[in-house]
Amino acid sequence: MNQAFSHIAIIGCGLIGSSILHAINRYYQQNQQAKPRLHIIDNNPAHLAQAQELKLGDDYYADAAQGVQLADFIILASPVGAYASIATQIADHIQPSALISDVGSTKQTIIAQLRAILPAHCSFIAAHPIAGTENSGPSAGFANLFDGRYVIITPDNDTPDLQLQKLTEFWQNLGAMIEIMSAPRHDKVLAITSHLPHLIAYTIVGTARNLENELDSIENNGSTPDSRDVIRFSAGGFRDFTRIAASDPIMWRDVFLHNRDAVLELLANFRNDLDFLTKAIETSDSDALEKWFTDTRIIRRQIIEEKQAGQFIATENKQKK
Amino acid sequence: MNQAFSHIAIIGCGLIGSSILHAINRYYQQNQQAKPRLHIIDNNPAHLAQAQELKLGDDYYADAAQGVQLADFIILASPVGAYASIATQIADHIQPSALISDVGSTKQTIIAQLRAILPAHCSFIAAHPIAGTENSGPSAGFANLFDGRYVIITPDNDTPDLQLQKLTEFWQNLGAMIEIMSAPRHDKVLAITSHLPHLIAYTIVGTARNLENELDSIENNGSTPDSRDVIRFSAGGFRDFTRIAASDPIMWRDVFLHNRDAVLELLANFRNDLDFLTKAIETSDSDALEKWFTDTRIIRRQIIEEKQAGQFIATENKQKK
């Protein structure tokens, strides 16, 4: 960390907060430098106890105001809906010149909120690591979550260069690649790459739940009726959606409330496209279907080329030739 | 295979056909029994040559009529849209008492088609292994694709018990679990567990493609405009949809044309649910969003308990604590 920080406070020790802590600890195991003191703040007593048991940091606080007092770097890692309340709690307790950043999935609304609450003497630079899993809580974190992943930083014209440089180096030391863009652009890009996909996954998994009872009533030619058909035969595609739809409910509730306009705009696009494909099915327009399904393969190839694809493994029967 | 078959013909050597061949070969490597002769039929010369190069079978044919002549077991493993044409080609060349089955993702329409074309002296029993990956072609297959996965068999009142038993044992020897159900029930279950998820994934990936140019025009505060944002930041959820939307276009075109009614009915359900969530976002109904997102976690837990979850691995940074 080039000695940039001597006290780091992480507010919220969930998947991302605990992964940051793992990654910081990994960095200092690999590099002979004085390790900053790590202050962990979480208002959930169970999570705080778990973080302590996992020895993720040095000091543990339920009270954010107390936890940030020594910090020259503060990271908000709670759901974005809690930012305003946290900022109000800590505003009078922040060190002069402290750098404050975050990891939230939406940027425009939270930047406006935090600028109105945080004192002028500190720098707030919003950031967002594009990484995660469907698991939540302090035990979900792991050190290499950010390796090779992007962190989007959204500075503005008032952002001090030195602070931006420190934040950039911090994330690079954790294994990430940095991308600078404006907050409006971030919110639009994330709406399509993350927020709309999650909303659609949540929708379809809900649709399946509502359907389960209905399936029991269908004539089934001798097999035992079973409301768990949707579960047992999920390997045909549905299970991948359930993974995404198992993500943290509070985090995602807040994302949709905070990036409402961009999500609603994209939803309108999605509905138009769904109308097109629905009509193609209704009219048996095989050319239209085949063309659409062929075109979508291109994006997958590009993601693989960009080394952002990952791989889905059926853990019970790992793929071997 | 308990010597049930002495000549097996596989028509269509894609992901499923080649995986069946791998799994048959694996079975006979592990069990000291006389191996049936494996006849591979594919009307795509490149695929046929590839299958031969991979030594997947014993005999290779471009002509289905010729390839099935010796077979006492024939498996249709082409896209379902090609079944009628294949059945017409082979009808006069099938051995008396041969068993014919398939691996297609839709059942009601193809059963009706095949019954009308195939001769009365052979038994057709429709089947569908619930397993696959997004990869296609003879080189995509692997021997343990079916291990621990379900194969749904949809017999009717005329299905001979002995033939049903042979088909059941065949798939069990390949590692699969058997589920018997009616064709209408199959089509309904698959519409929700597989067909609707694929349609939604195809839709959203198309929506993203259409959006890419639009993103270039957004003010971006100093970063280089880049139409590849959707690709680079896809780790936030979108990439999982691209995997599904990279599946074989011809196969999926045929699925939607053959299971149209069930898919359209479910699409109506899905739209209602999407309307509900859209309205919850529009009206900032945080309780409704949180409740929906919490309920959907239950299904994920059930799938994990049922050992059908699999695991998504970011191959570039494998998860280690």
XYZ file of C-alpha atoms in Angstrom:
642
model
C 0.000 0.000 0.000
C 3.147 2.175 -0.199
C 2.511 3.195 3.411
C -0.394 5.245 2.097
C -2.607 4.420 5.059
C -1.896 3.599 8.684
C -5.472 2.985 9.890
C -8.109 1.490 7.595
C -11.733 1.289 8.753
C -14.141 -1.047 6.939
C -17.802 -0.365 7.671
C -19.802 -3.496 6.951
C -18.162 -6.909 7.020
C -20.112 -8.875 4.421
C -18.849 -10.661 1.305
C -17.031 -7.589 -0.057
C -15.839 -6.157 3.255
C -14.404 -9.468 4.414
C -12.832 -10.120 0.992
C -11.106 -6.730 1.163
C -9.740 -7.684 4.585
C -8.526 -11.074 3.328
C -6.900 -9.359 0.341
C -5.198 -6.725 2.518
C -3.870 -9.464 4.792
C -2.655 -11.416 1.779
C -0.875 -8.330 0.418
C 1.037 -7.779 3.663
C 1.941 -11.433 3.932
C 3.548 -11.145 0.509
C 5.219 -7.735 1.020
C 7.474 -6.667 3.852
C 5.828 -3.398 4.814
C 4.297 -2.020 7.990
C 0.714 -3.237 7.944
C -1.976 -0.642 8.643
C -4.236 -1.276 11.619
C -7.552 -2.701 10.441
C -10.727 -1.451 12.146
C -13.842 -3.475 11.473
C -17.266 -1.961 12.062
C -20.527 -3.865 11.788
C -23.857 -3.150 13.458
C -24.798 -6.833 13.242
C -23.369 -8.409 16.440
C -23.257 -11.901 14.904
C -21.260 -10.656 11.905
C -18.901 -8.702 14.133
C -18.274 -11.767 16.306
C -17.706 -13.878 13.220
C -15.212 -11.380 11.791
C -13.344 -11.430 15.090
C -13.319 -15.201 15.192
C -11.905 -15.251 11.650
C -9.251 -12.745 12.803
C -9.981 -10.515 9.811
C -8.827 -7.308 11.512
C -7.323 -5.747 14.617
C -10.186 -3.841 16.275
C -13.915 -4.475 16.211
C -16.711 -1.973 16.736
C -20.489 -1.962 16.732
C -20.370 1.841 16.764
C -19.253 3.455 13.493
C -18.426 6.819 15.087
C -15.968 5.128 17.413
C -14.553 2.845 14.728
C -13.535 5.585 12.280
C -11.814 7.910 14.784
C -8.243 6.861 13.952
C -8.791 6.031 10.307
C -7.071 7.798 7.427
C -8.976 5.537 5.016
C -12.621 4.572 5.485
C -14.457 2.145 3.204
C -18.245 1.947 3.240
C -19.096 -1.694 2.515
C -22.702 -1.817 3.683
C -25.802 -1.932 1.468
C -26.080 1.479 -0.243
C -29.370 2.160 1.550
C -27.476 2.468 4.840
C -24.892 5.017 3.595
C -26.776 8.163 4.610
C -27.317 6.924 8.147
C -23.696 5.778 8.492
C -22.376 9.076 7.100
C -24.478 10.990 9.630
C -23.076 8.858 12.460
C -19.430 9.303 11.467
C -19.416 12.868 10.051
C -18.151 14.530 13.238
C -15.595 11.815 13.984
C -13.602 11.660 10.753
C -9.889 12.549 10.755
C -8.933 15.697 8.813
C -7.871 14.739 5.269
C -9.132 11.199 5.599
C -9.979 9.431 2.365
C -13.445 7.904 2.264
C -14.538 5.455 -0.410
C -17.143 2.741 -0.877
C -17.912 -0.439 -2.813
C -21.571 0.155 -3.673
C -23.261 -0.923 -6.894
C -24.869 2.474 -7.578
C -23.106 5.801 -7.726
C -25.091 8.923 -8.624
C -27.543 8.949 -5.726
C -25.053 7.923 -3.091
C -22.492 10.524 -4.190
C -25.119 13.257 -3.832
C -26.176 11.944 -0.413
C -22.671 11.615 0.969
C -21.444 14.986 -0.319
C -24.326 16.635 1.545
C -23.464 14.885 4.813
C -19.691 14.374 4.964
C -17.435 17.253 6.130
C -15.527 19.283 3.547
C -12.132 18.418 5.035
C -12.295 14.783 3.938
C -12.261 13.400 0.388
C -14.973 11.058 -0.769
C -14.239 9.094 -3.943
C -16.849 6.553 -4.971
C -15.690 3.143 -6.187
C -17.215 -0.182 -7.143
C -15.421 -3.529 -7.444
C -17.130 -5.619 -10.153
C -16.794 -8.903 -8.334
C -18.864 -11.055 -6.048
C -20.584 -14.347 -5.451
C -24.097 -15.212 -4.326
C -22.871 -15.796 -0.761
C -23.155 -13.217 2.021
C -21.621 -12.468 5.394
C -18.099 -12.352 6.885
C -17.404 -16.020 6.190
C -18.178 -15.621 2.461
C -15.096 -13.527 1.757
C -11.863 -14.768 0.150
C -8.557 -13.124 -0.673
C -8.552 -13.433 -4.450
C -12.078 -12.241 -5.179
C -10.685 -9.127 -6.866
C -7.816 -10.707 -8.812
C -8.166 -9.737 -12.461
C -11.513 -8.011 -11.829
C -12.293 -4.389 -12.538
C -12.826 -1.711 -9.917
C -14.673 1.262 -11.349
C -13.750 4.586 -9.729
C -15.970 7.594 -10.403
C -14.084 10.774 -9.457
C -15.256 14.261 -10.408
C -13.498 17.560 -11.147
C -12.955 18.298 -7.440
C -11.289 14.967 -6.667
C -7.685 15.517 -5.461
C -5.209 13.683 -7.690
C -3.200 12.377 -4.757
C -6.225 10.765 -3.119
C -7.322 9.239 -6.405
C -3.841 7.815 -6.819
C -3.899 6.313 -3.322
C -7.278 4.689 -3.955
C -6.056 3.329 -7.290
C -2.961 1.802 -5.722
C -4.985 0.341 -2.874
C -7.159 -1.647 -5.269
C -4.271 -2.593 -7.525
C -2.513 -4.051 -4.494
C -5.622 -6.136 -3.891
C -5.280 -7.611 -7.400
C -7.786 -5.460 -9.273
C -7.662 -3.494 -12.507
C -8.836 0.122 -12.392
C -11.332 1.786 -14.706
C -12.172 5.466 -14.350
C -15.548 6.697 -15.523
C -18.273 9.160 -14.620
C -20.992 8.218 -12.137
C -23.817 8.494 -14.713
C -21.945 6.212 -17.056
C -21.263 3.750 -14.243
C -24.931 3.552 -13.340
C -25.925 2.946 -16.935
C -23.250 0.299 -17.534
C -24.102 -1.514 -14.312
C -27.810 -1.382 -15.037
C -27.244 -3.625 -18.056
C -24.338 -5.753 -16.824
C -25.644 -6.416 -13.334
C -28.883 -4.809 -12.172
C -31.201 -5.881 -14.988
C -29.764 -9.445 -15.008
C -30.398 -9.714 -11.282
C -33.916 -8.352 -11.604
C -34.713 -10.816 -14.377
C -33.252 -13.706 -12.379
C -35.275 -12.716 -9.324
C -38.381 -12.503 -11.491
C -38.055 -15.896 -13.145
C -37.225 -17.688 -9.904
C -40.341 -16.138 -8.397
C -42.342 -17.252 -11.439
C -41.114 -20.804 -10.858
C -42.078 -20.711 -7.192
C -45.570 -19.576 -8.065
C -45.824 -22.380 -10.592
C -44.845 -25.272 -8.352
C -48.303 -25.891 -6.960
C -49.855 -25.696 -10.391
C -47.591 -28.502 -11.635
C -48.993 -30.885 -9.044
C -52.363 -30.722 -10.713
C -51.192 -31.846 -14.154
C -52.008 -35.382 -15.287
C -48.792 -37.320 -14.906
C -49.345 -40.805 -16.198
C -48.343 -42.883 -13.204
C -45.516 -40.902 -11.704
C -45.927 -39.565 -8.223
C -47.004 -35.948 -8.299
C -44.215 -33.846 -6.940
C -44.028 -30.129 -6.364
C -40.220 -30.382 -6.431
C -39.962 -30.996 -10.190
C -38.671 -27.488 -10.675
C -35.864 -28.220 -8.217
C -34.903 -31.647 -9.469
C -34.768 -30.743 -13.149
C -33.162 -27.356 -12.693
C -29.922 -28.424 -14.417
C -31.501 -27.491 -17.763
C -30.763 -23.803 -17.224
C -32.935 -22.652 -14.339
C -30.353 -23.368 -11.647
C -28.023 -20.671 -12.962
C -30.752 -18.095 -12.351
C -31.327 -19.377 -8.826
C -27.690 -18.738 -8.048
C -28.014 -15.087 -9.014
C -31.395 -14.832 -7.281
C -29.820 -16.086 -4.043
C -27.821 -12.865 -3.685
C -28.260 -10.676 -0.624
C -31.870 -9.364 -0.545
C -31.147 -6.119 1.320
C -28.251 -5.189 -0.914
C -30.335 -5.745 -4.013
C -33.446 -4.012 -2.704
C -31.247 -0.926 -2.198
C -29.636 -1.206 -5.634
C -32.992 -1.054 -7.390
C -34.194 1.850 -5.269
C -30.963 3.767 -5.940
C -30.561 3.103 -9.654
C -34.250 3.230 -10.442
C -34.195 5.380 -13.561
C -31.478 3.481 -15.403
C -33.043 0.131 -14.490
C -36.537 1.189 -15.550
C -35.220 2.548 -18.843
C -33.471 -0.737 -19.599
C -36.491 -2.724 -18.520
C -38.401 -0.966 -21.276
C -35.750 -2.079 -23.807
C -35.877 -5.609 -22.431
C -39.663 -5.712 -22.744
C -39.465 -4.617 -26.378
C -36.973 -7.359 -27.108
C -39.101 -9.899 -25.252
C -42.112 -8.797 -27.295
C -40.129 -9.365 -30.472
C -39.093 -12.892 -29.504
C -42.560 -13.740 -28.171
C -44.034 -12.735 -31.502
C -41.409 -14.782 -33.348
C -42.457 -17.841 -31.329
C -46.173 -17.132 -31.827
C -45.747 -16.843 -35.569
C -43.179 -19.685 -35.814
C -40.689 -17.257 -37.343
C -37.774 -19.658 -37.331
C -35.432 -17.304 -39.207
C -35.865 -14.528 -36.652
C -35.224 -16.921 -33.758
C -32.181 -18.478 -35.347
C -30.663 -15.089 -36.193
C -31.192 -13.734 -32.666
C -29.761 -16.873 -31.043
C -26.745 -16.798 -33.357
C -25.994 -13.130 -32.715
C -25.992 -13.567 -28.936
C -23.122 -16.056 -29.212
C -20.815 -13.225 -30.281
C -21.016 -11.486 -26.907
C -20.088 -14.685 -25.099
C -17.008 -15.073 -27.276
C -15.988 -11.481 -26.511
C -16.336 -12.057 -22.754
C -14.172 -15.168 -22.971
C -11.563 -13.219 -24.958
C -11.644 -10.508 -22.296
C -10.956 -13.173 -19.608
C -14.103 -12.289 -17.687
C -16.062 -15.443 -18.428
C -15.466 -17.759 -15.507
C -16.712 -21.292 -15.822
C -19.743 -23.135 -14.536
C -18.873 -26.469 -12.974
C -21.381 -29.128 -12.063
C -19.507 -29.904 -8.854
C -21.101 -33.302 -8.489
C -19.724 -34.396 -11.858
C -16.747 -32.289 -12.781
C -16.030 -32.119 -16.471
C -13.272 -34.470 -17.517
C -12.772 -35.896 -20.950
C -25.793 -52.877 -20.810
C -26.662 -56.486 -19.881
C -26.114 -57.435 -23.515
C -29.383 -55.626 -24.256
C -28.104 -54.221 -27.522
C -25.573 -55.399 -30.056
C -25.718 -52.469 -32.507
C -26.375 -48.930 -31.319
C -26.898 -46.133 -33.859
C -26.575 -42.505 -32.743
C -28.039 -39.998 -35.181
C -26.438 -36.628 -34.585
C -23.023 -36.358 -32.957
C -23.233 -33.064 -31.073
C -22.719 -32.390 -27.374
C -25.265 -35.000 -26.257
C -24.580 -37.614 -28.927
C -20.834 -37.506 -28.367
C -21.287 -37.558 -24.570
C -23.444 -40.687 -24.892
C -20.668 -42.301 -26.934
C -18.020 -41.316 -24.375
C -20.223 -42.673 -21.586
C -20.862 -45.962 -23.418
C -17.135 -46.362 -23.996
C -16.469 -45.602 -20.334
C -19.030 -48.202 -19.251
C -17.399 -50.952 -21.304
C -13.949 -49.991 -20.107
C -15.177 -50.533 -16.557
C -17.225 -53.698 -17.208
C -16.055 -56.849 -18.904
C -18.894 -57.345 -21.361
C -19.112 -57.613 -25.129
C -19.339 -54.052 -26.353
C -22.069 -53.281 -28.893
C -20.985 -51.916 -32.240
C -21.430 -48.138 -32.328
C -22.777 -46.593 -35.535
C -22.439 -42.816 -35.790
C -24.572 -40.881 -38.234
C -24.205 -37.178 -38.938
C -25.171 -35.219 -42.040
C -22.535 -32.595 -41.240
C -19.326 -33.896 -42.885
C -17.082 -31.879 -40.548
C -18.788 -33.321 -37.464
C -18.617 -36.836 -38.846
C -14.901 -36.468 -39.564
C -14.330 -35.057 -36.088
C -16.205 -37.957 -34.457
C -14.069 -40.392 -36.409
C -10.891 -38.586 -35.441
C -11.948 -38.772 -31.791
C -12.621 -42.519 -32.276
C -16.054 -42.169 -30.686
C -17.568 -45.158 -32.510
C -16.976 -47.994 -34.921
C -18.779 -47.009 -38.131
C -19.508 -43.595 -39.576
C -22.300 -42.631 -41.968
C -23.572 -39.491 -43.645
C -26.668 -41.450 -44.680
C -29.089 -42.247 -41.852
C -30.900 -45.008 -43.788
C -27.642 -46.872 -44.192
C -26.450 -46.212 -40.645
C -29.478 -47.699 -38.878
C -29.714 -50.940 -40.872
C -28.035 -53.179 -38.292
C -29.160 -51.305 -35.190
C -31.336 -52.789 -32.471
C -31.171 -49.474 -30.647
C -31.385 -46.100 -32.403
C -31.006 -42.755 -30.606
C -32.088 -39.546 -32.260
C -29.705 -36.875 -31.011
C -30.270 -34.139 -33.571
C -32.194 -30.889 -33.048
C -35.885 -31.849 -32.675
C -36.758 -29.940 -35.839
C -34.910 -32.574 -37.882
C -36.711 -35.601 -36.394
C -39.494 -35.849 -38.960
C -37.085 -35.761 -41.863
C -34.758 -38.322 -40.244
C -37.657 -40.631 -39.394
C -38.820 -40.507 -42.988
C -35.328 -41.412 -44.198
C -34.924 -44.386 -41.862
C -38.495 -45.729 -41.622
C -38.032 -48.453 -44.239
C -34.587 -49.481 -42.980
C -35.229 -50.168 -39.289
C -34.733 -53.674 -37.884
C -37.894 -55.458 -36.703
C -38.343 -54.915 -32.944
C -35.672 -52.219 -32.799
C -35.933 -49.772 -29.932
C -35.881 -46.117 -30.946
C -35.408 -43.309 -28.498
C -34.236 -39.710 -28.485
C -32.711 -36.991 -26.311
C -34.832 -34.004 -27.358
C -35.951 -31.189 -25.081
C -39.617 -31.310 -26.163
C -41.847 -34.343 -26.181
C -45.503 -33.943 -27.173
C -45.054 -32.721 -30.740
C -42.177 -35.027 -31.582
C -43.980 -38.120 -30.236
C -46.963 -37.344 -32.456
C -44.705 -36.771 -35.471
C -42.642 -39.912 -35.002
C -45.593 -42.187 -34.307
C -47.084 -41.121 -37.622
C -43.874 -41.895 -39.537
C -42.125 -44.836 -37.845
C -43.236 -48.409 -38.646
C -45.430 -50.268 -36.153
C -42.908 -53.090 -35.677
C -40.455 -50.879 -33.780
C -40.873 -49.254 -30.357
C -40.365 -45.562 -29.956
C -39.911 -44.324 -26.369
C -39.126 -40.656 -25.940
C -36.474 -39.634 -23.430
C -34.637 -36.501 -22.385
C -31.405 -36.263 -20.370
C -31.463 -33.086 -18.263
C -27.813 -32.271 -18.744
C -25.702 -30.155 -21.009
C -23.272 -27.312 -21.373
C -23.217 -24.280 -23.651
C -20.737 -25.996 -25.960
C -21.713 -27.774 -29.164
C -20.312 -30.325 -31.562
C -18.559 -33.721 -31.320
C -15.601 -32.320 -29.379
C -17.861 -30.856 -26.667
C -18.889 -34.249 -25.263
C -17.504 -35.864 -22.123
C -18.135 -39.188 -20.404
C -19.560 -37.991 -17.101
C -22.040 -35.446 -18.383
C -24.915 -37.654 -17.208
C -23.535 -38.728 -13.819
C -26.076 -37.872 -11.147
C -28.355 -36.132 -13.658
C -31.942 -37.045 -14.424
C -33.162 -38.622 -17.627
C -36.891 -38.125 -18.055
C -38.614 -40.951 -19.954
C -42.146 -40.387 -21.213
C -43.732 -43.758 -22.057
C -47.433 -44.199 -22.762
C -49.914 -47.044 -22.265
C -48.680 -48.881 -25.374
C -45.019 -48.879 -24.361
C -43.720 -52.470 -23.948
C -42.372 -53.020 -20.424
C -39.302 -54.866 -21.666
C -38.256 -52.024 -23.951
C -38.825 -49.464 -21.212
C -36.659 -51.548 -18.919
C -33.869 -51.746 -21.512
C -33.936 -47.983 -22.017
C -33.895 -47.418 -18.256
C -30.876 -49.676 -17.789
C -29.077 -48.071 -20.701
C -29.219 -44.647 -19.079
C -28.472 -45.957 -15.613
C -25.324 -47.549 -17.010
C -24.358 -44.122 -18.321
C -24.614 -42.722 -14.773
C -28.073 -41.158 -14.905
C -31.113 -41.322 -12.643
C -34.456 -42.122 -14.260
C -37.694 -40.221 -13.871
C -40.870 -41.409 -15.574
C -43.555 -38.867 -16.424
C -46.099 -38.051 -19.091
C -45.127 -36.038 -22.158
C -47.442 -33.113 -21.303
C -45.975 -32.915 -17.826
C -42.441 -33.059 -19.237
C -43.113 -30.182 -21.586
C -44.542 -28.060 -18.800
C -41.718 -28.830 -16.359
C -39.063 -28.138 -18.992
C -40.739 -24.925 -20.063
C -40.043 -23.466 -16.638
C -36.760 -25.196 -15.775
C -35.080 -24.766 -19.142
C -36.977 -23.186 -22.021
C -38.133 -19.956 -20.373
C -34.703 -19.415 -18.718
C -33.024 -19.801 -22.110
C -35.474 -17.445 -23.781
C -34.934 -14.816 -21.086
C -31.161 -15.187 -21.325
C -31.291 -14.839 -25.105
C -33.480 -11.759 -24.711
C -31.297 -9.926 -22.217
C -28.086 -10.651 -24.100
C -29.751 -9.238 -27.199
C -30.849 -6.185 -25.204
C -27.240 -5.638 -24.162
C -25.985 -5.914 -27.721
C -28.489 -3.332 -28.875
C -27.396 -1.049 -26.065
C -23.669 -1.087 -26.725
C -23.693 1.701 -29.275
C -25.900 3.845 -27.100
C -23.363 3.678 -24.262
C -20.712 5.270 -26.444
C -22.715 8.465 -26.583
C -22.912 9.008 -22.801
C -20.747 11.723 -21.246
C -17.913 9.891 -19.544
C -15.729 12.416 -17.739
C -12.341 11.720 -19.255
C -12.404 7.995 -19.837
C -12.137 6.732 -23.376
C -15.571 5.861 -24.729
C -15.730 2.153 -25.264
C -18.480 0.017 -26.692
C -17.027 -2.975 -24.874
C -18.100 -1.857 -21.401
C -20.809 -4.492 -21.392
C -18.159 -7.129 -22.010
C -15.560 -5.915 -19.569
C -17.905 -5.446 -16.629
C -19.964 -8.551 -17.226
C -18.753 -10.234 -14.014
C -21.539 -8.448 -12.135
C -24.117 -10.988 -13.291
C -24.511 -10.572 -17.026
C -21.833 -13.108 -17.968
C -23.901 -15.983 -16.551
C -26.664 -15.133 -19.010
C -24.209 -15.017 -21.885
C -23.166 -18.560 -21.109
C -26.740 -19.784 -21.465
C -27.308 -17.589 -24.505
C -24.285 -19.189 -26.191
C -26.140 -22.504 -26.530
C -26.729 -24.058 -29.932
C -28.988 -21.716 -31.980
C -30.596 -24.399 -34.140
C -31.409 -26.652 -31.216
C -33.041 -23.774 -29.334
C -34.909 -22.412 -32.335
C -36.505 -25.858 -32.638
C -37.278 -26.107 -28.920
C -39.329 -22.912 -28.974
C -41.176 -23.904 -32.118
C -41.977 -27.343 -30.639
C -42.961 -26.320 -27.113
C -44.657 -23.106 -28.129
C -47.816 -23.330 -26.061
C -46.163 -24.133 -22.743
C -43.501 -21.480 -23.308
C -46.035 -18.807 -24.261
C -48.193 -19.637 -21.255
C -45.226 -19.280 -18.908
C -44.107 -16.115 -20.625
C -47.438 -14.612 -19.616
C -46.758 -15.565 -15.987
C -43.273 -14.139 -16.231
C -44.585 -10.857 -17.629
C -47.063 -10.539 -14.749
C -44.273 -11.060 -12.254
C -42.049 -8.587 -14.077
C -44.890 -6.055 -13.989
C -45.180 -6.548 -10.242
C -41.470 -5.961 -9.632
C -41.330 -3.050 -12.072
C -44.147 -1.384 -10.176
C -42.396 -2.057 -6.865
C -39.302 -0.269 -8.207
C -41.358 2.604 -9.650
C -43.132 3.163 -6.338
C -40.024 2.474 -4.201
C -41.886 -0.344 -2.465
C -38.908 -1.602 -0.513
C -40.906 -4.157 1.492
C -42.235 -5.854 -1.638
C -38.743 -6.026 -3.159
C -37.127 -7.362 -0.004
C -39.810 -10.015 0.448
C -39.539 -11.222 -3.151
C -35.720 -11.333 -3.030
C -35.814 -13.230 0.264
C -38.320 -15.821 -0.962
C -36.263 -16.656 -4.048
C -33.365 -17.747 -1.844
C -35.419 -20.737 -0.687
C -35.413 -22.355 -4.124
C -31.650 -22.067 -4.343
C -31.261 -23.851 -1.020
C -33.555 -26.638 -2.209
C -31.523 -27.108 -5.395
C -28.315 -27.337 -3.381
C -29.930 -29.901 -1.062
C -31.005 -31.899 -4.105
C -27.366 -31.907 -5.346
C -28.295 -30.264 -8.646
C -26.672 -26.903 -7.993
C -23.259 -27.111 -9.578
C -20.880 -24.266 -8.929
C -19.787 -21.235 -10.857
C -16.039 -20.769 -10.856
C -14.282 -17.656 -12.016
C -11.567 -19.708 -13.659
C -9.107 -16.842 -13.733
C -9.256 -16.521 -9.920
C -10.443 -19.764 -8.419
C -12.035 -19.406 -5.015
C -9.629 -20.280 -2.213
C -9.856 -19.026 1.333
